[in-house]
Coordinates of C-alpha atoms in Angstrom, one line a residue:
Chain A
M1 CA 0.0 0.0 0.0
F2 CA 2.8 2.3 0.8
I3 CA 4.5 1.6 -2.5
N4 CA 1.3 2.4 -4.2
G5 CA 1.0 5.6 -2.3
L6 CA 4.6 6.5 -3.3
R7 CA 3.8 6.1 -6.9
V8 CA 0.7 8.3 -6.8
L9 CA 2.7 10.9 -5.0
A10 CA 5.5 10.9 -7.4
F11 CA 3.1 11.6 -10.2
A12 CA 1.2 14.2 -8.3
T13 CA 4.0 16.6 -7.6
S14 CA 7.7 16.6 -7.6
L15 CA 7.8 17.4 -3.9
L16 CA 5.8 14.5 -2.7
S17 CA 8.0 11.6 -3.4
V18 CA 10.8 13.4 -1.6
A19 CA 8.6 13.6 1.4
A20 CA 7.6 10.0 1.2
V21 CA 11.1 8.6 0.8
S22 CA 12.0 9.7 4.3
V23 CA 9.7 6.9 5.4
T24 CA 12.7 4.6 5.0
P25 CA 14.8 5.4 8.0
R26 CA 17.7 3.5 6.5
N27 CA 18.9 6.1 4.0
D28 CA 22.6 5.8 3.1
T29 CA 24.5 8.5 4.9
L30 CA 28.1 9.3 4.2
I31 CA 30.3 11.1 6.7
L32 CA 33.4 12.7 5.1
F33 CA 36.2 13.4 7.5
D34 CA 39.8 14.5 7.5
P35 CA 42.1 12.0 9.2
K36 CA 44.6 14.8 10.1
L37 CA 42.0 16.5 12.3
L38 CA 40.9 13.3 14.1
A39 CA 42.1 12.5 17.6
D40 CA 42.2 8.8 16.7
D41 CA 43.1 6.9 13.6
A42 CA 39.7 5.2 13.5
F43 CA 36.7 7.5 12.9
T44 CA 34.5 5.5 15.3
A45 CA 37.1 6.1 18.1
S46 CA 37.7 9.7 17.3
Q47 CA 36.1 12.9 18.8
F48 CA 33.1 12.4 16.5
S49 CA 32.2 8.9 17.7
E50 CA 29.2 10.2 19.5
L51 CA 27.9 11.7 16.2
Y52 CA 28.5 8.4 14.6
A53 CA 26.7 6.6 17.3
K54 CA 23.8 9.1 17.1
L55 CA 23.4 8.5 13.4
T56 CA 23.6 4.7 13.5
N57 CA 22.0 3.8 16.9
E58 CA 19.6 6.6 17.6
L59 CA 18.6 7.7 14.1
H60 CA 19.1 4.3 12.4
Y61 CA 20.9 5.5 9.3
N62 CA 23.0 3.3 7.2
V63 CA 26.2 5.2 7.9
H64 CA 29.4 5.1 5.7
T65 CA 32.6 7.0 6.5
K66 CA 35.2 8.2 4.1
S67 CA 38.3 10.2 4.3
Y68 CA 38.8 13.3 2.3
A69 CA 42.3 12.1 1.6
D70 CA 40.7 9.4 -0.6
L71 CA 39.1 12.1 -2.7
S72 CA 42.2 14.2 -3.4
A73 CA 43.0 14.8 -7.0
K74 CA 45.8 12.3 -7.0
S75 CA 43.8 9.3 -5.8
D76 CA 41.6 7.7 -8.4
D77 CA 38.4 6.6 -6.6
A78 CA 36.1 6.2 -9.6
K79 CA 33.6 4.3 -7.6
F80 CA 32.9 7.2 -5.3
E81 CA 32.4 9.6 -8.2
L82 CA 29.9 7.2 -9.7
D83 CA 28.1 6.6 -6.4
F84 CA 28.0 10.3 -5.8
A85 CA 26.7 11.2 -9.2
N86 CA 24.0 8.4 -8.9
H87 CA 22.9 9.5 -5.5
R88 CA 24.0 6.4 -3.8
Y89 CA 24.1 8.5 -0.7
A90 CA 21.0 10.4 0.3
N91 CA 22.7 12.4 3.0
L92 CA 26.2 13.8 3.3
V93 CA 27.9 15.0 6.4
L94 CA 30.8 17.2 5.6
L95 CA 33.2 17.6 8.5
P96 CA 35.9 20.2 8.4
T97 CA 39.0 19.5 6.4
S98 CA 42.4 21.0 6.2
L99 CA 42.5 20.4 2.4
K100 CA 42.3 23.6 0.4
K101 CA 40.9 22.0 -2.8
L102 CA 38.6 19.1 -3.3
P103 CA 37.9 18.7 -7.0
K104 CA 35.5 15.8 -6.5
L105 CA 33.4 17.8 -4.1
S106 CA 33.7 21.1 -5.8
A107 CA 30.9 23.8 -5.4
G108 CA 29.4 22.9 -8.7
K109 CA 29.3 19.2 -7.9
L110 CA 27.8 19.7 -4.6
L111 CA 25.1 22.0 -6.1
D112 CA 24.4 19.5 -8.8
F113 CA 24.1 16.8 -6.1
V114 CA 21.5 18.9 -4.2
N115 CA 19.7 20.1 -7.4
D116 CA 19.6 16.9 -9.4
A117 CA 18.2 14.5 -6.9
S118 CA 15.2 13.4 -8.8
P119 CA 12.0 13.0 -6.7
E120 CA 10.6 10.9 -9.5
L121 CA 13.3 8.4 -8.8
A122 CA 12.8 8.6 -5.1
Q123 CA 16.1 10.3 -4.6
Q124 CA 17.0 12.9 -2.0
A125 CA 20.2 14.8 -1.4
N126 CA 20.8 16.5 1.9
V127 CA 24.0 18.0 3.0
F128 CA 25.0 18.7 6.6
V129 CA 28.0 21.0 6.5
V130 CA 30.1 21.5 9.6
S131 CA 32.6 24.4 9.5
S132 CA 35.5 25.0 11.9
P133 CA 37.0 28.4 12.5
K134 CA 40.5 27.0 11.7
H135 CA 39.7 25.1 8.5
V136 CA 37.4 26.5 5.9
N137 CA 37.6 24.7 2.6
D138 CA 37.3 26.9 -0.4
D139 CA 35.0 24.5 -2.3
F140 CA 32.6 24.3 0.6
R141 CA 32.7 28.0 1.0
A142 CA 31.8 28.6 -2.6
F143 CA 29.0 26.0 -2.3
L144 CA 27.6 27.8 0.8
N145 CA 28.0 31.2 -0.9
E146 CA 25.8 29.9 -3.7
L147 CA 23.1 29.2 -1.2
G148 CA 23.5 32.6 0.4
I149 CA 25.5 31.6 3.5
Y150 CA 28.7 33.5 3.9
P151 CA 30.9 31.9 6.6
A152 CA 33.4 34.1 8.4
P153 CA 37.0 34.1 7.2
K154 CA 39.5 31.8 8.7
N155 CA 40.3 32.1 12.4
H156 CA 37.3 34.2 13.1
R157 CA 35.4 33.3 16.3
V158 CA 32.3 34.4 18.1
V159 CA 33.2 36.1 21.3
D160 CA 30.8 37.2 24.0
H161 CA 31.9 38.9 27.2
F162 CA 28.5 38.3 28.9
N163 CA 27.5 34.7 28.1
Y164 CA 30.8 32.9 28.3
V165 CA 31.8 29.8 30.2
D166 CA 34.6 30.6 32.7
V167 CA 37.5 28.3 32.0
E168 CA 41.2 28.7 32.5
A169 CA 42.8 31.3 30.2
S170 CA 39.4 32.0 28.8
K171 CA 39.2 34.2 25.7
H172 CA 35.4 34.3 26.2
D173 CA 34.8 32.3 23.1
L174 CA 33.3 29.3 24.8
L175 CA 29.8 30.5 25.0
R176 CA 26.7 29.4 26.9
L177 CA 23.8 30.5 24.7
P178 CA 20.6 30.9 26.5
L179 CA 18.4 29.5 23.8
V180 CA 15.6 32.1 24.2
S181 CA 13.1 31.7 21.4
G182 CA 13.1 34.9 19.4
E183 CA 16.6 35.9 20.4
N184 CA 19.2 33.2 20.0
L185 CA 16.9 30.5 18.8
V186 CA 14.8 31.7 15.9
A187 CA 11.2 30.8 16.6
N188 CA 10.5 27.9 14.4
Q189 CA 9.0 24.8 16.0
H190 CA 9.4 22.8 12.9
I191 CA 13.2 22.5 13.0
V192 CA 14.4 22.7 16.6
R193 CA 12.3 22.2 19.8
D194 CA 12.7 24.7 22.6
L195 CA 15.9 24.0 24.5
D196 CA 17.4 25.4 27.7
S197 CA 20.9 26.6 26.8
I198 CA 23.7 25.2 24.7
L199 CA 27.4 25.4 24.6
Y200 CA 28.9 26.9 21.5
E201 CA 32.4 27.5 20.4
G202 CA 33.2 28.4 16.8
S203 CA 32.6 30.5 13.8
A204 CA 29.6 32.5 12.4
A205 CA 28.1 33.3 9.1
L206 CA 26.2 36.1 7.5
I207 CA 23.2 35.2 5.3
S208 CA 21.6 36.7 2.3
N209 CA 17.9 37.6 2.3
S210 CA 17.0 34.5 0.3
P211 CA 13.6 33.2 1.3
L212 CA 14.9 29.6 1.2
L213 CA 17.3 30.3 4.1
I214 CA 16.2 29.8 7.7
P215 CA 18.4 31.1 10.4
V216 CA 18.1 28.6 13.3
V217 CA 20.5 29.8 16.0
K218 CA 21.9 33.3 16.1
A219 CA 24.6 34.9 18.2
S220 CA 23.5 36.9 21.2
R221 CA 23.1 40.7 20.9
T222 CA 26.2 41.1 23.2
A223 CA 28.4 38.9 21.0
Y224 CA 30.7 39.8 18.2
T225 CA 32.7 37.9 15.6
A226 CA 36.4 38.8 15.5
N227 CA 39.7 37.5 14.3
S228 CA 41.2 35.4 17.1
K229 CA 44.7 36.6 16.1
D230 CA 43.7 40.3 15.9
A231 CA 41.0 41.4 18.3
A232 CA 40.5 44.7 16.4
D233 CA 39.5 42.8 13.3
V234 CA 35.8 42.6 13.9
W235 CA 33.7 40.9 11.2
A236 CA 30.1 40.8 12.5
L237 CA 28.3 42.3 15.4
G238 CA 25.6 41.0 17.6
S239 CA 22.8 38.9 16.3
Q240 CA 23.6 39.5 12.7
A241 CA 26.0 36.6 13.0
N242 CA 24.3 33.2 12.4
L243 CA 25.6 30.1 14.1
V244 CA 23.3 27.5 12.5
V245 CA 21.6 28.1 9.2
A246 CA 19.1 25.9 7.4
F247 CA 18.3 25.8 3.7
Q248 CA 15.6 24.1 1.7
G249 CA 15.5 23.8 -2.0
A250 CA 12.6 25.4 -3.8
E251 CA 12.1 22.7 -6.4
N252 CA 12.8 19.4 -4.6
N253 CA 12.8 20.2 -0.9
N254 CA 16.4 18.9 -0.4
R255 CA 17.9 20.4 2.6
V256 CA 21.3 21.8 3.7
V257 CA 22.2 22.7 7.2
W258 CA 25.3 24.7 8.1
L259 CA 26.9 24.6 11.5
G260 CA 29.6 27.1 12.4
S261 CA 31.2 24.8 14.9
D262 CA 32.8 21.4 14.8
A263 CA 32.7 21.3 18.6
L264 CA 28.9 21.3 18.3
V265 CA 29.1 17.7 16.9
G266 CA 32.1 16.7 18.9
N267 CA 31.9 14.2 21.8
E268 CA 32.7 16.7 24.5
F269 CA 29.6 18.9 23.9
L270 CA 27.3 16.0 23.0
V271 CA 28.1 14.2 26.2
A272 CA 28.3 17.2 28.5
E273 CA 25.0 18.9 27.5
T274 CA 21.7 17.2 26.9
S275 CA 20.4 20.2 25.1
N276 CA 23.4 20.2 22.8
S277 CA 22.7 16.6 22.0
Q278 CA 19.0 17.4 21.4
L279 CA 19.9 20.3 19.1
V280 CA 22.2 18.1 17.0
T281 CA 19.5 15.4 16.8
D282 CA 16.8 17.9 15.8
L283 CA 19.1 19.4 13.2
L284 CA 20.1 16.0 11.7
R285 CA 16.5 14.9 11.6
W286 CA 15.3 18.0 9.9
C287 CA 18.3 18.0 7.5
F288 CA 17.7 14.4 6.5
Q289 CA 14.0 15.0 5.9
E290 CA 12.4 13.3 8.8
T291 CA 10.9 16.2 10.6
G292 CA 9.0 19.1 8.9
V293 CA 8.0 16.9 6.1
I294 CA 4.4 17.3 4.9
K295 CA 2.8 15.5 2.0
L296 CA -0.1 16.3 -0.2
A297 CA -2.3 13.2 -0.1
D298 CA -5.1 14.5 -2.2
A299 CA -6.5 17.6 -3.9
S300 CA -9.8 18.0 -5.6
L301 CA -12.2 20.5 -7.1
T302 CA -15.8 19.4 -7.1
Q303 CA -19.0 21.2 -8.1
T304 CA -21.9 21.4 -5.7
H305 CA -24.2 20.6 -8.7
P306 CA -22.1 18.3 -10.8
A307 CA -22.0 19.2 -14.4
R308 CA -19.9 18.5 -17.5
D309 CA -17.8 21.6 -17.0
L310 CA -17.4 24.6 -14.8
K311 CA -19.2 27.8 -15.7
I312 CA -19.1 31.3 -14.2
S313 CA -20.5 31.7 -10.7
D314 CA -20.8 28.0 -10.1
E315 CA -20.5 26.8 -6.5
V316 CA -17.5 24.6 -6.1
T317 CA -15.6 23.0 -3.3
Y318 CA -11.8 22.8 -3.2
A319 CA -10.4 20.2 -0.8
I320 CA -6.8 19.3 -0.1
T321 CA -5.5 16.6 2.3
L322 CA -2.2 17.1 4.1
A323 CA -0.3 14.8 6.3
L324 CA 2.8 15.2 8.5
W325 CA 5.5 12.6 8.9
N326 CA 6.2 11.5 12.4
P327 CA 9.7 9.9 12.6
A328 CA 9.0 8.6 16.1
T329 CA 6.0 6.4 15.1
A330 CA 7.2 6.1 11.5
A331 CA 3.8 7.0 10.2
W332 CA 1.9 9.8 8.6
E333 CA 0.0 11.9 11.0
P334 CA -2.7 14.6 10.6
F335 CA -1.2 18.0 9.9
H336 CA -3.0 20.9 11.6
T337 CA -2.6 24.4 10.5
T338 CA -4.7 27.6 10.1
D339 CA -2.7 29.4 7.4
L340 CA -3.4 27.4 4.3
Q341 CA -4.5 29.5 1.4
L342 CA -6.1 28.8 -1.9
E343 CA -5.6 31.2 -4.9
V344 CA -7.9 31.2 -7.9
I345 CA -5.8 32.7 -10.6
M346 CA -6.1 33.9 -14.2
L347 CA -3.0 36.0 -14.6
D348 CA -4.0 37.7 -11.3
P349 CA -5.5 36.0 -8.3
Y350 CA -9.2 36.6 -8.4
Y351 CA -9.6 35.0 -4.9
R352 CA -7.1 34.4 -2.2
V353 CA -8.9 32.6 0.6
F354 CA -8.0 30.6 3.7
L355 CA -8.9 26.9 3.7
Q356 CA -10.7 25.6 6.7
E357 CA -10.1 22.3 8.4
A358 CA -13.0 20.1 7.4
E359 CA -12.3 16.6 8.7
E360 CA -9.6 14.2 9.7
T361 CA -9.3 11.1 7.6
A362 CA -6.9 8.2 7.6
S363 CA -4.7 9.9 5.0
G364 CA -4.5 13.2 6.8
V365 CA -6.4 16.4 7.5
V366 CA -8.8 17.6 4.8
Y367 CA -8.9 21.4 4.3
S368 CA -11.6 22.7 2.2
R369 CA -13.6 25.7 1.2
T370 CA -16.8 26.1 -0.7
F371 CA -17.2 29.2 -2.8
K372 CA -18.7 30.7 -5.9
L373 CA -16.4 30.9 -8.9
P374 CA -15.6 34.3 -10.2
D375 CA -18.1 35.9 -12.6
H376 CA -15.4 35.8 -15.3
H377 CA -14.7 33.1 -17.9
G378 CA -11.3 31.8 -18.9
I379 CA -8.7 29.3 -18.0
F380 CA -8.3 29.4 -14.2
K381 CA -5.6 27.9 -11.9
F382 CA -6.6 26.7 -8.5
L383 CA -3.3 26.9 -6.6
V384 CA -2.2 26.0 -3.2
D385 CA 1.4 27.1 -2.7
Y386 CA 2.2 26.4 0.9
K387 CA 5.7 27.6 1.8
Q388 CA 6.4 27.8 5.5
A389 CA 9.9 28.0 7.0
G390 CA 11.0 24.6 8.2
L391 CA 8.2 22.7 6.4
A392 CA 8.5 20.9 3.1
F393 CA 7.0 23.1 0.4
V394 CA 3.7 21.9 -0.9
R395 CA 2.3 23.0 -4.2
D396 CA -0.8 21.8 -5.9
E397 CA -2.1 23.3 -9.1
I398 CA -5.4 22.4 -10.8
V399 CA -6.0 24.1 -14.1
R400 CA -9.6 24.2 -15.3
P401 CA -11.5 26.2 -17.8
I402 CA -14.5 28.2 -16.6
R403 CA -16.9 28.9 -19.4
H404 CA -19.5 31.7 -19.8
L405 CA -23.2 31.1 -19.7
A406 CA -24.9 29.7 -22.8
N407 CA -27.7 31.9 -24.1
D408 CA -30.4 29.6 -22.5
E409 CA -28.7 29.6 -19.1
F410 CA -29.4 33.1 -18.0
P411 CA -32.2 33.5 -15.5
R412 CA -35.5 34.3 -17.0
S413 CA -36.9 37.7 -16.1
W414 CA -39.7 36.3 -13.9
E415 CA -37.1 34.7 -11.7
L416 CA -35.8 38.1 -10.9
T417 CA -37.9 40.0 -8.4
N418 CA -36.8 43.4 -9.7
A419 CA -38.3 42.5 -13.1
W420 CA -41.7 41.8 -11.6
V421 CA -42.4 45.6 -11.6
Y422 CA -41.6 45.9 -15.3
I423 CA -43.5 42.8 -16.3
S424 CA -46.6 43.9 -14.3
G425 CA -46.2 47.3 -16.0
A426 CA -46.2 45.8 -19.5
V427 CA -49.2 43.5 -18.5
T428 CA -51.1 46.5 -17.2
V429 CA -50.5 48.5 -20.4
V430 CA -52.0 45.6 -22.4
V431 CA -55.0 45.2 -20.1
A432 CA -55.6 49.0 -20.1
W433 CA -55.2 49.2 -23.8
F434 CA -57.7 46.4 -24.3
V435 CA -60.2 48.1 -22.1
F436 CA -59.5 51.4 -23.9
V437 CA -60.1 49.8 -27.3
V438 CA -63.4 48.2 -26.2
L439 CA -64.6 51.5 -24.8
M440 CA -63.5 53.4 -27.9
L441 CA -65.4 51.0 -30.1
Y442 CA -68.6 50.6 -28.1
S443 CA -68.8 53.8 -26.1
D444 CA -71.5 56.4 -26.6
D445 CA -70.7 58.3 -29.7
G446 CA -70.3 61.8 -28.3
E447 CA -69.2 63.1 -31.7
K448 CA -72.8 62.9 -33.0
K449 CA -74.0 65.0 -30.1
V450 CA -71.5 67.7 -30.8
L451 CA -72.3 67.6 -34.5
V452 CA -76.0 67.8 -33.6
E453 CA -75.4 70.7 -31.3
E454 CA -73.3 72.3 -34.0
S455 CA -76.0 71.9 -36.5
K456 CA -78.5 73.4 -34.1
K457 CA -76.2 76.4 -33.6
D458 CA -75.9 76.8 -37.3
I459 CA -79.6 77.0 -37.5
Chain B
M1 CA -64.6 72.6 -39.6
A2 CA -63.0 75.4 -37.6
K3 CA -64.9 74.3 -34.5
V4 CA -62.0 75.0 -32.1
K5 CA -61.2 78.4 -33.6
K6 CA -64.8 79.3 -33.4
S7 CA -65.0 78.4 -29.8
V8 CA -61.9 80.5 -29.0
N9 CA -63.2 83.5 -30.8
A10 CA -66.7 83.0 -29.4
D11 CA -65.5 84.5 -26.1
P12 CA -63.8 87.8 -26.7
D13 CA -64.0 88.9 -23.1
P14 CA -60.4 88.2 -22.0
V15 CA -59.0 90.5 -24.6
I16 CA -61.2 93.3 -23.5
K17 CA -60.3 92.7 -19.9
I18 CA -56.6 92.9 -20.6
T19 CA -56.8 96.3 -22.2
P20 CA -57.4 98.4 -19.2
V21 CA -54.7 96.6 -17.3
K22 CA -52.1 97.5 -19.9
T23 CA -52.9 101.2 -19.6
S24 CA -52.1 101.2 -15.8
A25 CA -48.7 102.1 -14.2
A26 CA -45.4 100.5 -15.4
A27 CA -45.0 99.0 -11.9
A28 CA -47.9 96.6 -12.6
V29 CA -46.1 95.0 -15.6
T30 CA -45.3 91.8 -13.6
T31 CA -48.9 91.5 -12.4
T32 CA -50.0 92.0 -16.0
S33 CA -47.9 89.1 -17.3
V34 CA -49.0 86.8 -14.5
V35 CA -52.6 87.7 -15.1
S36 CA -52.3 87.3 -18.8
F37 CA -50.6 83.9 -18.2
T38 CA -53.4 82.6 -15.9
Q39 CA -55.9 84.0 -18.4
T40 CA -54.2 82.3 -21.3
L41 CA -54.2 79.1 -19.3
Q42 CA -57.8 79.5 -18.4
K43 CA -58.6 80.2 -22.0
T44 CA -56.8 77.1 -23.1
L45 CA -58.6 75.0 -20.6
E46 CA -61.9 76.4 -21.6
A47 CA -61.1 75.7 -25.2
Y48 CA -60.0 72.2 -24.3
K49 CA -63.1 71.5 -22.3
S50 CA -65.4 72.9 -24.9
S51 CA -63.9 70.7 -27.6
L52 CA -63.8 67.6 -25.4
T53 CA -66.0 64.8 -26.6
P54 CA -66.3 61.6 -24.5
K55 CA -64.0 59.8 -26.9
F56 CA -61.3 62.4 -26.5
A57 CA -61.7 62.3 -22.8
L58 CA -61.3 58.6 -22.9
I59 CA -58.1 59.0 -25.0
D60 CA -56.7 61.6 -22.7
I61 CA -57.4 59.5 -19.5
F62 CA -55.5 56.6 -21.2
L63 CA -52.6 58.9 -22.1
G64 CA -52.4 60.2 -18.6
F65 CA -52.4 56.6 -17.2
L66 CA -49.6 55.7 -19.6
V67 CA -47.5 58.7 -18.5
A68 CA -48.0 57.8 -14.8
L69 CA -47.1 54.1 -15.4
G70 CA -44.0 55.0 -17.4
A71 CA -42.9 57.5 -14.7
L72 CA -43.5 54.9 -12.0
Q73 CA -41.2 52.4 -13.7
F74 CA -38.6 55.0 -14.4
V75 CA -38.5 56.1 -10.7
F76 CA -38.3 52.5 -9.6
C77 CA -35.4 51.9 -12.0
C78 CA -33.6 55.0 -10.6
L79 CA -34.1 53.9 -7.0
V80 CA -33.5 50.1 -7.2
G81 CA -31.1 49.9 -10.1
N82 CA -31.4 48.8 -13.7
F83 CA -30.4 45.2 -13.2
P84 CA -32.8 43.4 -15.5
F85 CA -32.2 46.2 -17.9
N86 CA -34.1 44.5 -20.8
A87 CA -37.1 44.1 -18.5
F88 CA -37.0 47.8 -17.6
L89 CA -36.6 48.7 -21.3
G90 CA -39.5 46.4 -22.2
G91 CA -41.8 47.8 -19.5
F92 CA -40.9 51.4 -20.2
I93 CA -40.9 51.2 -24.0
S94 CA -44.3 49.6 -23.7
T95 CA -45.8 52.7 -22.1
V96 CA -43.9 55.1 -24.3
G97 CA -44.8 53.2 -27.5
Q98 CA -48.4 53.0 -26.5
F99 CA -48.4 56.7 -25.7
V100 CA -47.1 57.6 -29.2
L101 CA -49.5 55.4 -30.9
T102 CA -52.4 56.8 -28.9
V103 CA -51.4 60.3 -29.6
S104 CA -51.3 59.6 -33.3
L105 CA -54.8 58.1 -33.0
R106 CA -56.0 61.2 -31.2
L107 CA -54.6 63.4 -34.0
Q108 CA -56.4 61.4 -36.6
F109 CA -59.7 61.5 -34.7
D110 CA -59.6 65.2 -34.6
D111 CA -61.9 66.7 -37.2
E112 CA -59.8 69.7 -37.5
N113 CA -56.9 67.6 -38.9
R114 CA -59.1 65.8 -41.3
V115 CA -58.1 68.0 -44.2
A116 CA -54.4 67.6 -43.6
I117 CA -54.5 63.8 -42.9
W118 CA -57.4 62.5 -44.9
K119 CA -57.5 65.1 -47.6
G120 CA -61.1 65.9 -46.8
Q121 CA -62.3 62.3 -47.1
G122 CA -65.2 61.1 -45.1
K123 CA -65.4 60.7 -41.3
E124 CA -65.4 56.9 -41.7
M125 CA -61.6 57.1 -42.3
K126 CA -61.1 57.6 -38.6
W127 CA -62.2 54.0 -38.1
R128 CA -59.5 53.0 -40.5
A129 CA -57.2 54.9 -38.2
M130 CA -58.6 52.9 -35.3
G131 CA -57.8 49.7 -37.1
D132 CA -54.2 50.8 -37.8
Y133 CA -53.9 51.7 -34.2
I134 CA -55.0 48.2 -33.0
F135 CA -52.7 46.5 -35.4
A136 CA -49.7 48.7 -34.5
S137 CA -50.4 48.2 -30.8
L138 CA -50.5 44.4 -31.2
V139 CA -47.1 44.5 -33.0
L140 CA -45.7 46.7 -30.2
H141 CA -46.8 44.4 -27.4
F142 CA -45.6 41.3 -29.3
I143 CA -42.1 42.8 -29.5
V144 CA -42.3 44.0 -25.9
Y145 CA -43.2 40.5 -24.6
H146 CA -40.3 39.0 -26.4
F147 CA -37.9 41.6 -25.3
I148 CA -38.9 41.6 -21.6
N149 CA -37.3 38.2 -21.1

């Protein structure tokens, strides 16, 4: 049944199958690491072992690891290139690397990876990029810049003299961010749940005003981002610096998350702070399309009085069914919202109305609205374009012609109360005219009398 | 033939009455014109009454009725809006058209116009006019009833 559903979705809209794929919690996930930056030779014993354990044991991904060294220009790993191009891996985790150039993971290749994942083939391509202040790879930077994320230059760190953790020889760059919704944590329940406070140590990024970007964690207002080697070299001030940024592709819902800190996914923080661990879990789940995934189960346009085609001013009902993926129960759940809008468009929107929750069915929540079509004929588009930060984008478009009335479909004049006055006027004229004619023909001929009188006078 | 003219001339009193007024002071000029207007009106009414036969009275009552009905529909249209515009046109044109036809009937019934219209033919021709009138009215109402829907 699920397979069947998948197929329907894939045809319905390009977004859907992406959503549905995350049903399988065993997506292949590739972690790319730099052995030079590891504390141990084996990745599973390094400072990222907790991240590895989280991905395999907690989130149940099919995790592969690979060293950046194997991708350097000299090595000839044709298999990886083929796997990468064929979307063998649904998710990439890019840990920091000291390598300057990575031709096999250039900005263009990463963009293609995210862009080309074909929802029709049930592919998805999500990238979880972790930056480190010390090591910023040029290819990753170019890739992030394409999305509108501009990480700070090398060696820049976020410093805060108010919210730091007091350790020996502190430079006030180990921060305790009070995750206050609306300040550090950008209010968005779809990505990260409310957390107490987190530890942070690392870099920051500025972001463009692209609507596809969602800032998740920002620096405090008292923080600033400066060169750790030259304190006067300040790069960003206060909350304009973003510490965690999320991105969702407009066409295929593929997701990218950028973290400014490798410490955030390191064992030390993950073990020390529960809220840090929760933050990383939430970010991974969102990035790998498990949370914030809604699917369009059904959309329909029906007439109150069914007819062969739509005509102007007909009463119609538009209904759309949406469901939300719950990774905990691995099932589609009802998706409740109040901000779903329908547009009835012919070049311009004629209507833009809110859809109301009608009922809850097995396949999701049905939102519907009954309304009269515009008094205008033409080819109309019934469009739901639901784009909310943190949620998969849902777009449904029904194109239907609305015809004008045929000449025998206009209401007759006696059906219109206004016309009753004029009809009774016309009837009265006829009746009065008939009475008049009868009287004229059969009334007493006064003319004779006048003539008689006249003749009398003449005499 | 000149029945109306006769009746007008038959009463020369108003003319005589006006003369002394004209000779009075210049300040009374306005009074003079008002008086002469009311007198003219009076004279017209008298002339009308004297020439009124029962058939003409019948025609005039019908004409008045048509004017009232047309005005009523027009006012209703102005107040409520011209939505079934064809229905309004049908109802209104029905009264206007009937009015025009009836006026032309009245002209043809007037003996004074007989020379102009009937070239001095017999009075029986006015019944031909009546026939024309009935035929034209039927055509008018036929069209109106088609148009009103």
